[in-house]
Coordinates of C-alpha atoms in Angstrom, one line a residue:
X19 CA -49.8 -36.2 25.0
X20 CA -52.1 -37.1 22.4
X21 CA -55.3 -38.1 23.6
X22 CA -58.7 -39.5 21.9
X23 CA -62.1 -38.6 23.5
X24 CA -64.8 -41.1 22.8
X25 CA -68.2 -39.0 23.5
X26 CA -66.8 -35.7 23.1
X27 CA -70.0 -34.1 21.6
X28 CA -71.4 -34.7 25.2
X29 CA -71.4 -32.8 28.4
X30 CA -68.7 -34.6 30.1
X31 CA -66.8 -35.3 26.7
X32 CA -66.6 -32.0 26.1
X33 CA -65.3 -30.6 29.0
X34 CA -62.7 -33.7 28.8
X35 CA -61.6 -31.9 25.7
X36 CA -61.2 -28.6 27.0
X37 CA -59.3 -29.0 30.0
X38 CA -56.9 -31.8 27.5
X39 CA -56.3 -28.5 25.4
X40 CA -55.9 -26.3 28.3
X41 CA -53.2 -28.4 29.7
X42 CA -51.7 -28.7 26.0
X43 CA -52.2 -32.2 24.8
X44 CA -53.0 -32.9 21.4
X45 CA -56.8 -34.5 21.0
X46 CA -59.1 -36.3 18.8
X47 CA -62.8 -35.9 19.2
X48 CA -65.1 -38.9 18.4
X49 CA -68.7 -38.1 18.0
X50 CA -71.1 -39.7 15.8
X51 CA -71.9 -36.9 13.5
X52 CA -68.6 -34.7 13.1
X53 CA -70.9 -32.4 11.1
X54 CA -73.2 -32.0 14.2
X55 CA -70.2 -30.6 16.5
X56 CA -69.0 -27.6 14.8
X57 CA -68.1 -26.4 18.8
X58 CA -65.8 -28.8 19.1
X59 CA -62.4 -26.6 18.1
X60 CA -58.7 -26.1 17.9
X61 CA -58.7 -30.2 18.0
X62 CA -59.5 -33.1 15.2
X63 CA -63.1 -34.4 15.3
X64 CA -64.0 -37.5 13.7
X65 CA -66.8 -39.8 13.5
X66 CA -66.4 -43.2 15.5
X67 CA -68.6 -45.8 16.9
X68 CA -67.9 -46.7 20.6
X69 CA -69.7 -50.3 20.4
X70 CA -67.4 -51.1 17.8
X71 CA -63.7 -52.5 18.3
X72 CA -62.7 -51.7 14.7
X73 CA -63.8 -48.3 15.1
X74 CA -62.4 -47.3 18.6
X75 CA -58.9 -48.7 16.8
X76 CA -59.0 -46.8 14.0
X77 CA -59.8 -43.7 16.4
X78 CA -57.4 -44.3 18.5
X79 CA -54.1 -45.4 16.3
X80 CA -51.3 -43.2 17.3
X81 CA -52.2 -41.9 20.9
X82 CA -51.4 -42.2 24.4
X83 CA -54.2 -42.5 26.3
X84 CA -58.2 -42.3 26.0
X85 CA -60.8 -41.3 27.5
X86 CA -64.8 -42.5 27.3
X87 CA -67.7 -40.3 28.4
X88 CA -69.9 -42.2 25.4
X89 CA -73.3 -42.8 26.1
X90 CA -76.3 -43.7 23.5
X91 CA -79.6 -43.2 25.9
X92 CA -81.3 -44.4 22.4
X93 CA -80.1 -47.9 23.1
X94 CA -80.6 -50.7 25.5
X95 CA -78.3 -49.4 28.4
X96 CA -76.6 -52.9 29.3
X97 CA -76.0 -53.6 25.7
X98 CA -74.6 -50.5 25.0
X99 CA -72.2 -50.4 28.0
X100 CA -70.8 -54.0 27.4
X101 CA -70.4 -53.8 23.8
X102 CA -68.8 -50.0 24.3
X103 CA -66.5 -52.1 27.4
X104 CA -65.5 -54.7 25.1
X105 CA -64.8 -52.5 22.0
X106 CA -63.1 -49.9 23.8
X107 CA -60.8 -52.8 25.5
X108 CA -59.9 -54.8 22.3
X109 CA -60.1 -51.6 20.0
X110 CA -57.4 -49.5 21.9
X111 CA -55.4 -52.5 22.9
X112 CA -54.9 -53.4 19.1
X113 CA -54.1 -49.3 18.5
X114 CA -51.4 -49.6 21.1
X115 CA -53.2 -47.4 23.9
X116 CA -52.9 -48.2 27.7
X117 CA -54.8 -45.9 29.3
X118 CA -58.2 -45.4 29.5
X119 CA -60.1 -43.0 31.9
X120 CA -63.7 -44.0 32.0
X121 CA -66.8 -41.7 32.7
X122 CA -69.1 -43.7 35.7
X123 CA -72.0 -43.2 37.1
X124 CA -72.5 -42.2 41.4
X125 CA -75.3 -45.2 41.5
X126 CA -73.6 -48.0 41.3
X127 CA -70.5 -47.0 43.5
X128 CA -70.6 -47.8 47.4
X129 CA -72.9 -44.9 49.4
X130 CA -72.6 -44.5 53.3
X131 CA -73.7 -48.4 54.3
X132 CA -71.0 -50.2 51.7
X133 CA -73.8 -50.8 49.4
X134 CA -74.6 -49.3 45.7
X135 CA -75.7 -45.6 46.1
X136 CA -79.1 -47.5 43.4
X137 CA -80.0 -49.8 46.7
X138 CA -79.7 -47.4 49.8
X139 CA -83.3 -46.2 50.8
X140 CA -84.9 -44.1 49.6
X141 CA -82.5 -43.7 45.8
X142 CA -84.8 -42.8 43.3
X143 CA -84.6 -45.6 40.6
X144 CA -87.3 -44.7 38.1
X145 CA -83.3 -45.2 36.0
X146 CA -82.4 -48.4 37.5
X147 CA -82.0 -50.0 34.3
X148 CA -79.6 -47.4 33.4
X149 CA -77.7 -47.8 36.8
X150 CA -77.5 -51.5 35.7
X151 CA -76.1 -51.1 32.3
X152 CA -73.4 -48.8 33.8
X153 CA -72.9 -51.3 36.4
X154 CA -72.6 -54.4 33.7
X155 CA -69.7 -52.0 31.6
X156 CA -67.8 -52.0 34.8
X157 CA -67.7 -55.5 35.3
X158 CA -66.6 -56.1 31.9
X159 CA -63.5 -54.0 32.2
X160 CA -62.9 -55.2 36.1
X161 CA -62.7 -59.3 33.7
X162 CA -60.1 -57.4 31.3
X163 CA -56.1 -57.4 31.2
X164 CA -56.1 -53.5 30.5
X165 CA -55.0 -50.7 32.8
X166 CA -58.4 -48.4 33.1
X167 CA -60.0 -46.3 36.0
X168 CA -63.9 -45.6 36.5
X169 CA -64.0 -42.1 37.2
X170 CA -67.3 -41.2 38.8
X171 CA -69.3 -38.0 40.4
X172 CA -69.9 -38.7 44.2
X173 CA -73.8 -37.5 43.1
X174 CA -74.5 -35.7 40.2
X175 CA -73.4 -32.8 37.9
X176 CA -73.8 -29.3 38.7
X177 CA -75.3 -28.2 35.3
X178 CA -74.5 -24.2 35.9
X179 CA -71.6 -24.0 38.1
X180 CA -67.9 -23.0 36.8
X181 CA -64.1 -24.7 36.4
X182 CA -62.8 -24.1 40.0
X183 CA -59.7 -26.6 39.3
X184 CA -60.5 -28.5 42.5
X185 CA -62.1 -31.7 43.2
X186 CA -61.8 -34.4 46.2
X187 CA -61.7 -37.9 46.4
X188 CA -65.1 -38.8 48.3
X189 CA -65.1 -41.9 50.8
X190 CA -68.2 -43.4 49.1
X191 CA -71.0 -42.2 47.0
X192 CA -73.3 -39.1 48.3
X193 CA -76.4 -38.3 46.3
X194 CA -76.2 -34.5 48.5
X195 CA -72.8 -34.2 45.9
X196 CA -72.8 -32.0 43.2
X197 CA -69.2 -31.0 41.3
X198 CA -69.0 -29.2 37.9
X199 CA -68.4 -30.7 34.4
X200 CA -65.0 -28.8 34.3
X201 CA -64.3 -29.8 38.0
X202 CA -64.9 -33.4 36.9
X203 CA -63.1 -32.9 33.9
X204 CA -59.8 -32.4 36.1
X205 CA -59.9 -35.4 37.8
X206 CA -60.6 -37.5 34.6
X207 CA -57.1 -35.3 33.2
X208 CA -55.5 -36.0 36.5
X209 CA -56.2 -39.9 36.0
X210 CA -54.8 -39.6 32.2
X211 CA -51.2 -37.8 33.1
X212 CA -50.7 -39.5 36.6
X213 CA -52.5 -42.2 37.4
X214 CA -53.3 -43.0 40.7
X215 CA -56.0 -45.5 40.4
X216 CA -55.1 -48.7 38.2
X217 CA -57.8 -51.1 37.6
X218 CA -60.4 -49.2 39.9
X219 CA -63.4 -47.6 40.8
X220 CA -63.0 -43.9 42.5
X221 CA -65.6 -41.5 43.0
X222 CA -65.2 -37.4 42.8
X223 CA -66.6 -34.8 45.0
X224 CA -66.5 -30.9 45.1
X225 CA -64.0 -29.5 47.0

C-alpha cells in the first residue's frame, strides 16, 4: 500500500513509519521541517501542514490510506485538534483517501465506571485542556461522512520498552497500562490493512 504519515517526525509517527516499511508498504512522511528529520529513511519526507486541508491533499494525492499522530503542543490544543480534524477529513477526501487511522489519547476514552479516564478520581488533570482538545478532534470526525478509527493507548507509552508485535484490545481505559511505541504502532498498521473498527473509538493495551 502506499501510505502517508501526518506527524511522522514524532514518537508515535515514527514508529508508524517503521512498522509501514517493515511490512513493505510504500510511505510518505509529513513533518514540518523535512530538513529537521534526516532519521526519517528509505521512505519520502515532505513538509505538510496538518491544520490545513490544502496541504493534507496535496500530501496525500496518490495513496491508500493515512495515518495522523500530529500534534503541535505550541498551539491551543482544541484549535489545533479541530482544524487538524477538519483538514485531514476534507484534505484526504479530495485526494481520494479512505482510510484514516488516528493517534488518541487514553483520557478521554471510557475507564472502569463508563466515564472519561480525565473524570475518574483521582486522574491527574494538571493537562485537562489537552484531554479536551483531543476530545473536541474526535467529535469532529464522529460529525463526518469518512471511514476513520481513533486508535488510542489504554494508559500511556512505555518510553524504553521494545517491538514485541503484540498488543490487546482493552475493555476500557486503564491509567496502570503501559504498551510500547512499536507495540502501538502495530495496531495503528493492523487498523490501516484490515480494518476492524469503522467510525470508532478503540483503546490498546500490552499484551
Amino acid at each position: 500500500m502506499n501510505i502517508v504519515v501526518f506527524g511522522a517526525g514524532g514518537r508515535a509517527g515514527g514508529q508508524a513509519v517503521a512498522e509501514a516499511r517493515r511490512r513493505g508498504h510504500r510511505v510518505t512522511a509529513v513533518v514540518r521541517d523535512p530538513a529537521s528529520h534526516s532519521d526519517l529513511t528509505d521512505v519520502r519526507v515532505v513538509a505538510g501542514d496538518v491544520t490545513d486541508g490544502t496541504s493534507v491533499a496535496h500530501a496525500a494525492a496518490g495513496h491508500d490510506a493515512a495515518i495522523s499522530a500530529a500534534a503541535d503542543l505550541s498551539a491551543p490544543p482544541h484549535e489545533f485538534f479541530t482544524a487538524s480534524a477538519h483538514a485531514l477529513t476534507t484534505g484526504l477526501m479530495n485526494a481520494g483517501v479512505h482510510r484514516l487511522a488516528v493517534v488518541g489519547l487514553a483520557s478521554i476514552m471510557p475507564g472502569a465506571s463508563g466515564a472519561p479516564l480525565m473524570d475518574e478520581p483521582g486522574y491527574p488533570n494538571e493537562y485537562r485542556a489537552f484531554y479536551l482538545g483531543h476530545a473536541a478532534g474526535l467529535a469532529v470526525l464522529q460529525e463526518c461522512d469518512f471511514d476513520w478509527a481513533y486508535v488510542a493507548p489504554a494508559g500511556d507509552f512505555d518510553h524504553a520498552g521494545t517491538r514485541t508485535g503484540r498488543y490487546r484490545i482493552a475493555d476500557h481505559a486503564d491509567p496502570a497500562s503501559r504498551i510500547t511505541y512499536a507495540d502501538f504502532a502495530v495496531a495503528l498498521l493492523d487498523e490501516i490493512e484490515a480494518p476492524h473498527h469503522r467510525r470508532a473509538a478503540v483503546s490498546i493495551r500490552e499484551a
